[in-house]
């Protein structure tokens, strides 16, 4: 598994100041993806235990609200194990900070039973669709994508959208 980059102070990918990691590799190749440099599974840096430690160290500041995991595709079969390890380590160390993740996969069809979902607070799911592009949306690029409160959804067995007004 590989990653493309780590941002130590990201204000665009979730609420507050966050640490963001962009996983390397995506098979969707959505038209006009905002991160086409993350599509090739062979590029980027090797994702290791040291990568996890780096993310945890960067997150160990009061002003960091949480971790954002993007891509590429963090939930691709080649990446989900590392994504799960990172999210689990983050939640164990920072239980009061949030983990957000973005995926082209559908939550109900592909992800709701995956271990990674135990550690993710908010998931933006669905492939970017250029025909449904809407730059006024918070945290997503097209209207078909959903912002899901994962923990409430898992607890109630009903899809619960994230409420940014809370």
mmCIF file of C-alpha atoms in Angstrom, residues 3-10 18-23 45 47 50-56 58-59 67-68 86:
data_model
loop_
_atom_site.group_PDB
_atom_site.id
_atom_site.type_symbol
_atom_site.label_atom_id
_atom_site.label_comp_id
_atom_site.label_asym_id
_atom_site.label_seq_id
_atom_site.Cartn_x
_atom_site.Cartn_y
_atom_site.Cartn_z
ATOM 1 C CA UNK A 3 0.123 7.109 0.053
ATOM 2 C CA UNK A 4 0.442 10.291 -1.987
ATOM 3 C CA UNK A 5 0.843 13.039 0.633
ATOM 4 C CA UNK A 6 0.140 14.137 4.171
ATOM 5 C CA UNK A 7 -1.100 17.617 5.018
ATOM 6 C CA UNK A 8 -0.385 18.714 8.573
ATOM 7 C CA UNK A 9 -2.897 21.593 8.611
ATOM 8 C CA UNK A 10 -5.872 21.069 6.295
ATOM 9 C CA UNK A 18 -7.189 18.564 10.448
ATOM 10 C CA UNK A 19 -4.349 16.292 9.456
ATOM 11 C CA UNK A 20 -5.102 14.736 6.059
ATOM 12 C CA UNK A 21 -3.590 11.756 4.328
ATOM 13 C CA UNK A 22 -4.186 11.027 0.663
ATOM 14 C CA UNK A 23 -3.937 7.318 -0.112
ATOM 15 C CA UNK A 45 5.371 6.699 -0.831
ATOM 16 C CA UNK A 47 2.653 3.297 3.765
ATOM 17 C CA UNK A 50 6.226 4.964 10.526
ATOM 18 C CA UNK A 51 3.570 6.641 8.379
ATOM 19 C CA UNK A 52 0.980 5.933 11.066
ATOM 20 C CA UNK A 53 3.308 7.318 13.749
ATOM 21 C CA UNK A 54 3.898 10.445 11.670
ATOM 22 C CA UNK A 55 0.139 11.051 11.325
ATOM 23 C CA UNK A 56 -0.385 10.482 15.058
ATOM 24 C CA UNK A 58 1.133 15.560 13.637
ATOM 25 C CA UNK A 59 -2.326 15.111 15.202
ATOM 26 C CA UNK A 67 -7.966 13.125 10.725
ATOM 27 C CA UNK A 68 -9.188 13.108 7.120
ATOM 28 C CA UNK A 86 -4.541 4.124 10.700
#
